[in-house]
PDB file of C-alpha atoms in Angstrom:
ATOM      1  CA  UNK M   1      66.204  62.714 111.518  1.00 46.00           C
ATOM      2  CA  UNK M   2      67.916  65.759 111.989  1.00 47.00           C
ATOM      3  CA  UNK M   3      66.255  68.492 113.627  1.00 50.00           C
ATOM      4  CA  UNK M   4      67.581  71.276 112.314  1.00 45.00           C
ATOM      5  CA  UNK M   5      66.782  70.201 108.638  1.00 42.00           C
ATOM      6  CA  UNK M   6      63.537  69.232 109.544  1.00 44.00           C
ATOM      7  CA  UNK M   7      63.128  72.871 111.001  1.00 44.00           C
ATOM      8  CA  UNK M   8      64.120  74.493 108.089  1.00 38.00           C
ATOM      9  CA  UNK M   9      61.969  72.653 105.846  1.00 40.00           C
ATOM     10  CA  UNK M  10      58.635  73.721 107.920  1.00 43.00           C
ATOM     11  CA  UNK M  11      59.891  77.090 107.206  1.00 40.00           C
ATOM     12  CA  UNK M  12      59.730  76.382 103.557  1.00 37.00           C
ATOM     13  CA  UNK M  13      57.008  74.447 103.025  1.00 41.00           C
ATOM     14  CA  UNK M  14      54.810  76.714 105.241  1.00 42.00           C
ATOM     15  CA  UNK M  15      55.577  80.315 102.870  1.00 34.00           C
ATOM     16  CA  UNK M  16      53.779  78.510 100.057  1.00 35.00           C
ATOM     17  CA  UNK M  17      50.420  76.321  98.777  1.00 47.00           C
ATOM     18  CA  UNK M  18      50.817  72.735  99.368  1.00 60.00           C
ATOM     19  CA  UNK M  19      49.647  70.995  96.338  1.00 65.00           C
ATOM     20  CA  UNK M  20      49.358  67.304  95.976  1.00 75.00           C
ATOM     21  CA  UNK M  21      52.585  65.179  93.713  1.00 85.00           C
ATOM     22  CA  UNK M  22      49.713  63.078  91.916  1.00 91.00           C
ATOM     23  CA  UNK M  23      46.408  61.653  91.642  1.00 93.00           C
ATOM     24  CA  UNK M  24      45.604  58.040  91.159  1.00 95.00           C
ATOM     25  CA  UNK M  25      42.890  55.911  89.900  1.00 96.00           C
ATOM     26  CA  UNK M  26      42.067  53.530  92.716  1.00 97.00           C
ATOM     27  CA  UNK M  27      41.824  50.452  90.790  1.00 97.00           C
ATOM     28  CA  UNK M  28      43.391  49.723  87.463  1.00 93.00           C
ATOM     29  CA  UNK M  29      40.441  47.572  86.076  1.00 92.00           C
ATOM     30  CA  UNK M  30      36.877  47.673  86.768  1.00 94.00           C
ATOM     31  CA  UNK M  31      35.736  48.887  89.634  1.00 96.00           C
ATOM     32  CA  UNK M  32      34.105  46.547  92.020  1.00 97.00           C
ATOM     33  CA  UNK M  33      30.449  46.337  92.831  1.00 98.00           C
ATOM     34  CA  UNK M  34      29.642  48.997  90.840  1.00 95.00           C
ATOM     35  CA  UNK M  35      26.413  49.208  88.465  1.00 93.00           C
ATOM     36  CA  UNK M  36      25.916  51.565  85.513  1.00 89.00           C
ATOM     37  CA  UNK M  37      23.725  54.535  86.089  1.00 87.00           C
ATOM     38  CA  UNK M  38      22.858  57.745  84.698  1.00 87.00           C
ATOM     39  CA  UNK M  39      24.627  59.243  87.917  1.00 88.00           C
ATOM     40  CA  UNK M  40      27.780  61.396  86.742  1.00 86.00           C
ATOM     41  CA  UNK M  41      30.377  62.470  88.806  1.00 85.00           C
ATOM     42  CA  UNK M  42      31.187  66.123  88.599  1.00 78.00           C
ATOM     43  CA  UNK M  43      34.453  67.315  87.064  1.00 69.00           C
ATOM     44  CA  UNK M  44      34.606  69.792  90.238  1.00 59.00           C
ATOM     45  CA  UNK M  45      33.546  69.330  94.048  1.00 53.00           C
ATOM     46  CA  UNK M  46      30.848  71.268  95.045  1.00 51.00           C
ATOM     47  CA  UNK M  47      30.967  74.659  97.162  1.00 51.00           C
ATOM     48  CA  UNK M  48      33.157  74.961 100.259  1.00 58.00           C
ATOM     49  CA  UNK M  49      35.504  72.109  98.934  1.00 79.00           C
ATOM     50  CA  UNK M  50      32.877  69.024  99.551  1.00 87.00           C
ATOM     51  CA  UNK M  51      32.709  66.197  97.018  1.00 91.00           C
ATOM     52  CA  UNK M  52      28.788  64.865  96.413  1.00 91.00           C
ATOM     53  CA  UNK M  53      29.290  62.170  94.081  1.00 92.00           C
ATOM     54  CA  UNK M  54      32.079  59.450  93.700  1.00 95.00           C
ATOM     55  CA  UNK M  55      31.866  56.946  90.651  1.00 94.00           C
ATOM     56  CA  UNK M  56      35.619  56.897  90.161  1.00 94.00           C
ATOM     57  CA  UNK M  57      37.605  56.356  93.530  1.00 96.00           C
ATOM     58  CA  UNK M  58      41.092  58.238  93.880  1.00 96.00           C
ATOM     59  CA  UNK M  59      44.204  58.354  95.867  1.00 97.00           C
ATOM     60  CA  UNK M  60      45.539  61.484  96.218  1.00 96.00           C
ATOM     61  CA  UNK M  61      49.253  61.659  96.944  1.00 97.00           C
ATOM     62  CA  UNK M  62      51.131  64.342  99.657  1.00 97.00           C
ATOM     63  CA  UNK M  63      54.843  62.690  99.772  1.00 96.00           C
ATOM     64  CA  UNK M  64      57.055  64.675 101.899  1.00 95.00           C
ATOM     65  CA  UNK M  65      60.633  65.804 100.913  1.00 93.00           C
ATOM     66  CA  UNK M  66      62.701  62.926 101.338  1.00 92.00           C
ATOM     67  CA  UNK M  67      65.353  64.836 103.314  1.00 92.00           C
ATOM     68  CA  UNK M  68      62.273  64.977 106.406  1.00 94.00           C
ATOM     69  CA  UNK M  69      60.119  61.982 105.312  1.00 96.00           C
ATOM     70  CA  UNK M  70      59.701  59.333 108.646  1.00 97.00           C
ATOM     71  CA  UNK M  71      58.894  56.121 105.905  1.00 97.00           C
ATOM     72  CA  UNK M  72      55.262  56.493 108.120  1.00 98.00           C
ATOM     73  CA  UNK M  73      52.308  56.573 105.429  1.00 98.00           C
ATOM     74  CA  UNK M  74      48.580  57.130 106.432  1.00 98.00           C
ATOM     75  CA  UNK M  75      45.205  56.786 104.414  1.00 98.00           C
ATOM     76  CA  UNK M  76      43.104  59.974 104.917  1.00 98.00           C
ATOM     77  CA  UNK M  77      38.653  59.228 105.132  1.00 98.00           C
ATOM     78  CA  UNK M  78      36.997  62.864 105.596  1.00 98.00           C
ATOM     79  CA  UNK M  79      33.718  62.947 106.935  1.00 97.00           C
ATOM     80  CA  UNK M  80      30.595  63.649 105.761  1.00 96.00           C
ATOM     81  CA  UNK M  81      27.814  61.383 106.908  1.00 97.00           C
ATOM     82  CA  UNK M  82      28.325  59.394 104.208  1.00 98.00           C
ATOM     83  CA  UNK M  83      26.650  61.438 101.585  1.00 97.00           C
ATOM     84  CA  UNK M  84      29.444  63.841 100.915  1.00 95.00           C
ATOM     85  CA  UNK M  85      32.960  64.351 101.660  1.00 96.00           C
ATOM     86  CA  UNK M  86      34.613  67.271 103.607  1.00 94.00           C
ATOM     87  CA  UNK M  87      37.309  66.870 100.968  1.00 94.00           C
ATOM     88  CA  UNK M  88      38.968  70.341 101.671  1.00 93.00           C
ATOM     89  CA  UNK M  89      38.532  71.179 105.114  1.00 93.00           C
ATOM     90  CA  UNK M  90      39.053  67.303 106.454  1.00 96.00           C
ATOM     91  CA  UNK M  91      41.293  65.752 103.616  1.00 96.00           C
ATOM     92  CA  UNK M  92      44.015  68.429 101.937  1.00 95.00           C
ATOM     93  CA  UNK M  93      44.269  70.401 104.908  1.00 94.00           C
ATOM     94  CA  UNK M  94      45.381  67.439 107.168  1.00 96.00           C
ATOM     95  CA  UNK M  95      47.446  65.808 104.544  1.00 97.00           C
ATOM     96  CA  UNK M  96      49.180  69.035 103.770  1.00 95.00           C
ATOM     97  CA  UNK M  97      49.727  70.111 107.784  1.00 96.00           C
ATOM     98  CA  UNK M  98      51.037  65.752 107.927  1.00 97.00           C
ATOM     99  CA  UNK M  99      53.410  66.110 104.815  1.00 97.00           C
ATOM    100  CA  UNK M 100      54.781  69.326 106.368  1.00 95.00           C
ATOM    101  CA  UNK M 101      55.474  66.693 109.277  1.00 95.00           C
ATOM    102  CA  UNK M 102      56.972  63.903 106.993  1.00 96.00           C
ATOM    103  CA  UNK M 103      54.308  61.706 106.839  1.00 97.00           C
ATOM    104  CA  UNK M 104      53.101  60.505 103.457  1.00 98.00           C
ATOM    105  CA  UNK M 105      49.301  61.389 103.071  1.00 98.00           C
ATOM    106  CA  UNK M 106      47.460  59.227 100.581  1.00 98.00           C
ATOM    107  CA  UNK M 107      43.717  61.099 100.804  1.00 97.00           C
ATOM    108  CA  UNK M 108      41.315  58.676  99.654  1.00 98.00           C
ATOM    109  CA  UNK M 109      38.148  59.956  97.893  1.00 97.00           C
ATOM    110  CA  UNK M 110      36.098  57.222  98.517  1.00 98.00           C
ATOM    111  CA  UNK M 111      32.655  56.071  96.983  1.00 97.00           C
ATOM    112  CA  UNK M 112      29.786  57.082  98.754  1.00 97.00           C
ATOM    113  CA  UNK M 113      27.269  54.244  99.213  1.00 97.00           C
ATOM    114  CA  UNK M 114      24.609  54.590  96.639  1.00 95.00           C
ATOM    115  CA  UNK M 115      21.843  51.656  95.532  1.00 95.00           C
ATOM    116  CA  UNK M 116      22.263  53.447  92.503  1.00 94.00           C
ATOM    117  CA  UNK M 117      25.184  53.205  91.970  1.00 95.00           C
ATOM    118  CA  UNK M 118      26.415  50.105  93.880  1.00 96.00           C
ATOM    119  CA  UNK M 119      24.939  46.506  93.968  1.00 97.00           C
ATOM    120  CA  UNK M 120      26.079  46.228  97.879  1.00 98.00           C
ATOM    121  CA  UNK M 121      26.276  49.487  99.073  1.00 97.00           C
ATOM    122  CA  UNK M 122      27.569  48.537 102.829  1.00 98.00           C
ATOM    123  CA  UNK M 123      30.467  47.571 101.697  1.00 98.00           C
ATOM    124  CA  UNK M 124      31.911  49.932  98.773  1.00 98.00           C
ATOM    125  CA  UNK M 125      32.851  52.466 101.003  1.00 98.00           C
ATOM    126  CA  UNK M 126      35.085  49.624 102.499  1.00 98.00           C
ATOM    127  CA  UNK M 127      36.297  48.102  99.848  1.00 98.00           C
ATOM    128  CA  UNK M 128      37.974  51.856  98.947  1.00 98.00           C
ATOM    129  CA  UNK M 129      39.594  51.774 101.683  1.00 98.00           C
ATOM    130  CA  UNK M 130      40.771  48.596 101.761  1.00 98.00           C
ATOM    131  CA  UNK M 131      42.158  48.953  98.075  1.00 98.00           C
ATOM    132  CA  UNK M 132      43.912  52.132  99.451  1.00 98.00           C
ATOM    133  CA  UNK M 133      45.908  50.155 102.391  1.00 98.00           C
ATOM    134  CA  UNK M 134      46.704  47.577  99.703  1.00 98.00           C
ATOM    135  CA  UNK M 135      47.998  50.309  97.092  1.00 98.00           C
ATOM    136  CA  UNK M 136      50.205  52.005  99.281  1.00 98.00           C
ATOM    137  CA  UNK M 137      51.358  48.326 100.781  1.00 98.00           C
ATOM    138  CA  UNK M 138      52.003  47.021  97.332  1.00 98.00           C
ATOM    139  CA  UNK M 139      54.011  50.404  96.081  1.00 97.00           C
ATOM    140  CA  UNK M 140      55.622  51.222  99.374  1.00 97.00           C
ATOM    141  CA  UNK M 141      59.372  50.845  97.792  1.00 96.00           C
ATOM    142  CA  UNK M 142      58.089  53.237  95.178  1.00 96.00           C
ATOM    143  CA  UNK M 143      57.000  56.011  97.887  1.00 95.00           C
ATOM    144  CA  UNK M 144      59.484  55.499 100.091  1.00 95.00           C
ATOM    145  CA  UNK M 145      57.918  54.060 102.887  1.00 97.00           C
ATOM    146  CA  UNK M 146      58.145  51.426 105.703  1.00 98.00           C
ATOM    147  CA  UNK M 147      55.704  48.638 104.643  1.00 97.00           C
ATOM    148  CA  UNK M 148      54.834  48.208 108.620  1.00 97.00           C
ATOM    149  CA  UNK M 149      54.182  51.682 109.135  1.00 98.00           C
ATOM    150  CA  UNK M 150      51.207  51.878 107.065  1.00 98.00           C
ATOM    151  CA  UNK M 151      47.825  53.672 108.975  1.00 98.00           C
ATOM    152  CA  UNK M 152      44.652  54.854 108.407  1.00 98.00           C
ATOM    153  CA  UNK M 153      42.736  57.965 109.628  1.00 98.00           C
ATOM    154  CA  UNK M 154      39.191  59.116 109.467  1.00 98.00           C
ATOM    155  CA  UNK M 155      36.856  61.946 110.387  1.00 98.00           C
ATOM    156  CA  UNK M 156      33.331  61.753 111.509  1.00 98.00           C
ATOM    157  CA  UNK M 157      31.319  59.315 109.226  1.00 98.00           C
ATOM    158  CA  UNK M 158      35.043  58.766 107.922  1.00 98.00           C
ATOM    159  CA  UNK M 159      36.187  57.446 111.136  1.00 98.00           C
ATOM    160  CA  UNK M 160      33.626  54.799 110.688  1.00 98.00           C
ATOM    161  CA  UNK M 161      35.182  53.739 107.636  1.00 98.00           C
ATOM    162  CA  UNK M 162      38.333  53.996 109.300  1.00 98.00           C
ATOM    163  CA  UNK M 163      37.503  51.819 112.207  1.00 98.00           C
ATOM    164  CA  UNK M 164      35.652  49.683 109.939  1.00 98.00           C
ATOM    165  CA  UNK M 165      38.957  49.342 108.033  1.00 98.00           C
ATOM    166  CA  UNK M 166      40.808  48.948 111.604  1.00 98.00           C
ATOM    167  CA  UNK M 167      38.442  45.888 112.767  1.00 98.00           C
ATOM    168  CA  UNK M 168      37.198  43.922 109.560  1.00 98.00           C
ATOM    169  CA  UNK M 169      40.770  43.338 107.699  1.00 98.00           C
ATOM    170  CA  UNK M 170      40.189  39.665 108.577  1.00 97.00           C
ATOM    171  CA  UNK M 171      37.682  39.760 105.566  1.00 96.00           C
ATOM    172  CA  UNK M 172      38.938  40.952 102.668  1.00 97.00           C
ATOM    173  CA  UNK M 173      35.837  43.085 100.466  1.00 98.00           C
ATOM    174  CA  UNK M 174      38.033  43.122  97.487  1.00 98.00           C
ATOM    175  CA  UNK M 175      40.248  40.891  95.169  1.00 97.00           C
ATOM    176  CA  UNK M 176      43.577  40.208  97.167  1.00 97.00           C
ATOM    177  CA  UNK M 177      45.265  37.469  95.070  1.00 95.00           C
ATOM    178  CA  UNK M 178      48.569  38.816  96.715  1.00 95.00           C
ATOM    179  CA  UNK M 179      47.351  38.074  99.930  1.00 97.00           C
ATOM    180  CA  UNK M 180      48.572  41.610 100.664  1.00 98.00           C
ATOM    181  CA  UNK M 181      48.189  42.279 104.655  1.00 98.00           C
ATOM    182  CA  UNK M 182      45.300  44.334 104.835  1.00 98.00           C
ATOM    183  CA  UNK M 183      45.620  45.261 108.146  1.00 98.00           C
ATOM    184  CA  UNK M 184      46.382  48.921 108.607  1.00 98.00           C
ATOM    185  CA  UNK M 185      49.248  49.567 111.375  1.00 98.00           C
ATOM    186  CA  UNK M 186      47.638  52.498 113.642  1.00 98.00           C
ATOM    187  CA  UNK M 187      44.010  54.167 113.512  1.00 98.00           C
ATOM    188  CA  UNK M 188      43.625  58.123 113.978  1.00 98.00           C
ATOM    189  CA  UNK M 189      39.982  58.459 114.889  1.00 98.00           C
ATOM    190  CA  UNK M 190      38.270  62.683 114.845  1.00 98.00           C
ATOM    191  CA  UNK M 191      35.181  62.555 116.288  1.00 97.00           C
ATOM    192  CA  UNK M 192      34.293  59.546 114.747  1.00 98.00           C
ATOM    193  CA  UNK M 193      31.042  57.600 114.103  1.00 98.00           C
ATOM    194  CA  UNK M 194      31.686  54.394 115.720  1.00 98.00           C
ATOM    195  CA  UNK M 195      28.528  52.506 116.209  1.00 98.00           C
ATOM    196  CA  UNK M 196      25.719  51.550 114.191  1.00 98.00           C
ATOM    197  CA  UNK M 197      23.269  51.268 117.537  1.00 98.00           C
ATOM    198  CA  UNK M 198      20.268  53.195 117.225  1.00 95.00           C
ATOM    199  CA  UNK M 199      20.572  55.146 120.620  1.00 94.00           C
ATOM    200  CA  UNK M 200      24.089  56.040 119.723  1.00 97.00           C
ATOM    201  CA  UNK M 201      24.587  56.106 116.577  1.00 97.00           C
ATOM    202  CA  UNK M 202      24.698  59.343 114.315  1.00 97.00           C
ATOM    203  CA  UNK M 203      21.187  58.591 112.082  1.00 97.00           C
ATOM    204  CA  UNK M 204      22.056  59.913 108.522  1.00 97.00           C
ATOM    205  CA  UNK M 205      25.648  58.212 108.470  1.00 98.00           C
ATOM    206  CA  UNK M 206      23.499  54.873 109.740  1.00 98.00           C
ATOM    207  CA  UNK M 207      20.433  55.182 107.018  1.00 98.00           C
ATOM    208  CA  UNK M 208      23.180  56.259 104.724  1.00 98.00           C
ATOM    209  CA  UNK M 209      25.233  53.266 104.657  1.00 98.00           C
ATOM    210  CA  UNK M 210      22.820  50.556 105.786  1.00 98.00           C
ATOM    211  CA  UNK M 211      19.653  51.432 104.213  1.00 97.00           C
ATOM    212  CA  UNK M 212      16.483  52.887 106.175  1.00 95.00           C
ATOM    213  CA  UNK M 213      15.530  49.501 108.016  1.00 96.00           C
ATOM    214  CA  UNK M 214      18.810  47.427 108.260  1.00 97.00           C
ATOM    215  CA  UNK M 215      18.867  44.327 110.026  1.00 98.00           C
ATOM    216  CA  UNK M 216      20.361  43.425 113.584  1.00 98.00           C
ATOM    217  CA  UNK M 217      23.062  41.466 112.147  1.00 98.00           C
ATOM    218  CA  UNK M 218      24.081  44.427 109.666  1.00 98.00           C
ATOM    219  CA  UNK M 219      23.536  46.390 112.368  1.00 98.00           C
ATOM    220  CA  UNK M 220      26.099  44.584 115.030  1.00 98.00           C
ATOM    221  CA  UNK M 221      28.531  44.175 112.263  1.00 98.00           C
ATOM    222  CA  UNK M 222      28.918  47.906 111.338  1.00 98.00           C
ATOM    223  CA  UNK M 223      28.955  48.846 114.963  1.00 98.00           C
ATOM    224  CA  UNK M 224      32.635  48.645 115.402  1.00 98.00           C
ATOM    225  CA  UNK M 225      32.659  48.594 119.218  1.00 98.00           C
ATOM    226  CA  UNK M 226      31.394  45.002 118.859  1.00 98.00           C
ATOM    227  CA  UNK M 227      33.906  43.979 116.596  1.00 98.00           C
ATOM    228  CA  UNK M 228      37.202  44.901 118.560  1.00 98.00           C
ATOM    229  CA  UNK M 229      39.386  41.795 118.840  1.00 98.00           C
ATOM    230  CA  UNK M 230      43.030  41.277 120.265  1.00 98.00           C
ATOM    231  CA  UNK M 231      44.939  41.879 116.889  1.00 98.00           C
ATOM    232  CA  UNK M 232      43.161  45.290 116.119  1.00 98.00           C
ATOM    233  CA  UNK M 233      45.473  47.714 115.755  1.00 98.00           C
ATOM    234  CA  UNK M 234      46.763  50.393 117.799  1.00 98.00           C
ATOM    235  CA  UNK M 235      43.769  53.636 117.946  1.00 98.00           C
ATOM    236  CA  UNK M 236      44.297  57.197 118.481  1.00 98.00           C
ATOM    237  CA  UNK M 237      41.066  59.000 119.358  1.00 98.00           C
ATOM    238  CA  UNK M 238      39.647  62.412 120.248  1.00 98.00           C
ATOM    239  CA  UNK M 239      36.525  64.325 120.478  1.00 98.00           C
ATOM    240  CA  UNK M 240      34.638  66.813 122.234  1.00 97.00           C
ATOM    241  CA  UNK M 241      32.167  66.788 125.312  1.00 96.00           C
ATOM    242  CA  UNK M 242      29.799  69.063 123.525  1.00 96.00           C
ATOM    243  CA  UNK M 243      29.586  67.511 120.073  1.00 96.00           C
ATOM    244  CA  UNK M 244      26.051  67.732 119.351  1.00 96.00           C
ATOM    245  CA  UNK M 245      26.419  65.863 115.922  1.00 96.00           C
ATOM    246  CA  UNK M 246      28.091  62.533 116.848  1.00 97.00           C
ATOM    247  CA  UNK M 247      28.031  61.839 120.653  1.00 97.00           C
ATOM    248  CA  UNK M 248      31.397  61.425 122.289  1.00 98.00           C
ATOM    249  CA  UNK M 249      30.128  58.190 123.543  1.00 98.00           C
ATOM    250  CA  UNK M 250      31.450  56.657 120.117  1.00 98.00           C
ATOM    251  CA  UNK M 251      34.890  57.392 121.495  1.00 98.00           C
ATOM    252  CA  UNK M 252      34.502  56.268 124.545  1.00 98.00           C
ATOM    253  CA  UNK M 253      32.625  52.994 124.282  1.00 98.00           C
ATOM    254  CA  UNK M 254      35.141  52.013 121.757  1.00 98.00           C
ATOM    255  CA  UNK M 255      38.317  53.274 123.706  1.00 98.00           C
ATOM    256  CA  UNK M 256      36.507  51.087 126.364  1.00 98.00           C
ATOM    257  CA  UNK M 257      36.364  48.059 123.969  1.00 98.00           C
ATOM    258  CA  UNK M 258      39.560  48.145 123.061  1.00 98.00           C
ATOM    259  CA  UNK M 259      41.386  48.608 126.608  1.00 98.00           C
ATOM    260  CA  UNK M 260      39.243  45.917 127.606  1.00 98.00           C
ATOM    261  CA  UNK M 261      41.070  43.593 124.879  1.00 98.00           C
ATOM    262  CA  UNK M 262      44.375  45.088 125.538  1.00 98.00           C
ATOM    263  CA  UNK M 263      44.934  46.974 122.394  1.00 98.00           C
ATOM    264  CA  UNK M 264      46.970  50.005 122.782  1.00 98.00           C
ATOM    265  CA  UNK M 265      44.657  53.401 122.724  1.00 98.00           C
ATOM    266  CA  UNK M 266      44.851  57.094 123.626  1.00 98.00           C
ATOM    267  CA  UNK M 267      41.993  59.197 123.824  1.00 98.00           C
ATOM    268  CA  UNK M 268      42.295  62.576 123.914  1.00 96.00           C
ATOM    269  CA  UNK M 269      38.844  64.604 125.123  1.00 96.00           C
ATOM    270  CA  UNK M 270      38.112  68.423 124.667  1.00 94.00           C
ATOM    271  CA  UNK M 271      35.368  69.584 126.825  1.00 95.00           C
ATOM    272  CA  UNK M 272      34.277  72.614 123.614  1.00 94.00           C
ATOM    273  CA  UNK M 273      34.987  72.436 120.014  1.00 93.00           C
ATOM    274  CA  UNK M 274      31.419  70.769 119.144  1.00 95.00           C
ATOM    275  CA  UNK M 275      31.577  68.607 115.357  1.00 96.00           C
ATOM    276  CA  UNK M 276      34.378  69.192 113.387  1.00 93.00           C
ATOM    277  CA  UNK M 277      36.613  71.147 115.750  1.00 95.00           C
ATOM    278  CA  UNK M 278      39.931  70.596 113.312  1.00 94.00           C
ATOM    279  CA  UNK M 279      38.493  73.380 111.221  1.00 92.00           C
ATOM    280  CA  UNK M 280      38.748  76.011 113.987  1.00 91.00           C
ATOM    281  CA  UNK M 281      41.192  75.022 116.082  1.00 90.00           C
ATOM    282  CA  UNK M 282      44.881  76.190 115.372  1.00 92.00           C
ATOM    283  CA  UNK M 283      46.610  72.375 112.984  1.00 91.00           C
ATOM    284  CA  UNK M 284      49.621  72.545 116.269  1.00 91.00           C
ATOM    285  CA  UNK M 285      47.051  71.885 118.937  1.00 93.00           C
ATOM    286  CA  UNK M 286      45.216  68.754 118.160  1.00 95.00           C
ATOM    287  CA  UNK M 287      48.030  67.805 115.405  1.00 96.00           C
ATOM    288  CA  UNK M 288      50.902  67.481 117.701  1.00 96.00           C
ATOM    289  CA  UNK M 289      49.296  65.463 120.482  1.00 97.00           C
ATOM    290  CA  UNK M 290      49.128  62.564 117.121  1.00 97.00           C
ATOM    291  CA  UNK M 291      52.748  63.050 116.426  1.00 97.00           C
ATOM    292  CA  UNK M 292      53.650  62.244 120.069  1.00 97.00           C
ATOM    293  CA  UNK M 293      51.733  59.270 120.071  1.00 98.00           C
ATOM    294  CA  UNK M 294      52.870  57.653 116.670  1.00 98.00           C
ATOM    295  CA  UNK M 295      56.338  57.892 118.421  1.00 97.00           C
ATOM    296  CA  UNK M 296      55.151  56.094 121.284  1.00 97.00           C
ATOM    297  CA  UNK M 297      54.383  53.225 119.151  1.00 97.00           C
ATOM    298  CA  UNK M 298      56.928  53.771 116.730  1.00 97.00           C
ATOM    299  CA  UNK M 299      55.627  54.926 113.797  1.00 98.00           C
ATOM    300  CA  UNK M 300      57.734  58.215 113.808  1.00 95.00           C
ATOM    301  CA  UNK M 301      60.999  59.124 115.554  1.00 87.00           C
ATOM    302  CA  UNK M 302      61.293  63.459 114.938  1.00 67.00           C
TER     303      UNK M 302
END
């Protein structure tokens, strides 16, 4: 790519709002595992830019100019323990500082697991994000981008869904008569929830997904340390020493799981930021270090 035109266009883009090309219904059909209930899901997010209720999962789409785009695409899971989504803050801010970048940002607003609303909740959350690497996989030519190059990120209770994504493709949660690889390509993990253990874990995001008193074999499956096997893909993570919300342990017992099976990882470590640091640190400094990684394993080349 040429530098100077990708120069020039962070000029641009940066003197005006971002807004995202499109938004897209998830699935086409019914939705899966969903039950009927009196539940409705608000035509607006709540205050501060957080999203409460999901009955109707979306993709929302941040494609950059093709004159900078890199053909890399990544799935975006914000945080929020799941019971809410850090839509704003987590989701359009990243996607619009990664489009600025070239990457294509598909934000996922994914369905937060409800007994109300779900007849399995452990595994809707998945399933959206599933659907969402098989979306972009299956439209790729339409998007313009590489169908190998093809990753998921996640924040907080969203990086469990991302590294949930990252180590249970094997076993596909929805309908996948395409056989459609499933697999995402890289994993960008923010202070993520990564275990399900009870002296580790983060307590809402656990009772949240898995119920109040979930089993030891839910609980060994969801903890995604466990579950780290030879083909998992490549994992970018970073954290802080101080967060007092999920403990930085996540990171590094599953950066330890996964150099242990020899799958390429970088973990990046902060010593003060506390939960959620992306929303007061300047986009360059924990943005950047990402970039230089996905061209170490060849996702980008600017």
């Amino acid at each position: 790519m040429n530098k100077l035109k990708f120069l020039i266009f962070l000029l641009i883009v940066s003197s005006y709002n971002i807004s995202a090309q499109e938004i897209i219904d998830l699935y086409k059909g019914p939705i899966p595992n969903s039950r009927q209930s009196s539940i409705k899901e608000p035509a607006a997010g709540a205050p501060g830019g957080s999203v409460t209720v999901v009955i109707k999962p979306t993709l929302e789409l941040y494609l950059p100019d093709k004159s900078v785009a890199t053909g890399c695409a990544v799935v975006i899971c914000p945080g929020g323990a799941y019971r809410m989504l850090a839509y704003q803050g987590e989701g359009v801010r990243t996607a619009r500082e990664l489009m600025k970048r070239g990457i294509s940002v598909f934000l996922l607003k994914y369905r937060l697991p409800l007994d109300s609303t779900m007849v399995d909740k452990t595994i809707g959350p998945l399933q959206d994000a599933q659907q969402a690497i098989k979306t972009v996989r299956e439209n790729a030519a339409l998007y313009g981008i590489d169908i190998n190059r093809v990753g998921i990120m996640g924040f907080s209770a969203g990086g469990h869904l991302a590294s949930t994504a990252a180590t249970h493709f094997e076993k596909p949660v929805i309908e996948n008569s395409n056989n459609t690889n499933l697999r995402p390509d890289f994993a960008i993990l923010i202070y993520p929830v990564i275990s399900m253990q009870e002296n580790l874990t983060h307590a809402d995001s656990r009772a949240n997904l898995l119920g109040k008193n979930p089993s030891k074999e839910l609980v060994d499956y969801y903890s995604n340390e466990l579950q780290v096997k030879e083909n998992t893909p490549p994992v970018y993570l970073t954290h802080t020493g101080d967060d007092n919300v999920v403990d930085v342990d996540n990171s590094i017992l599953f950066y330890e799981s996964l150099r242990h099976k020899k799958v390429p990882a970088e973990m990046h470590l902060y010593a003060k930021g506390n939960h959620g640091f992306v929303l007061s640190k300047p986009a360059d400094e924990w943005i950047v270090p990402i970039l230089n990684w996905l061209k170490t394993i060849k996702m980008i080349n600017i």
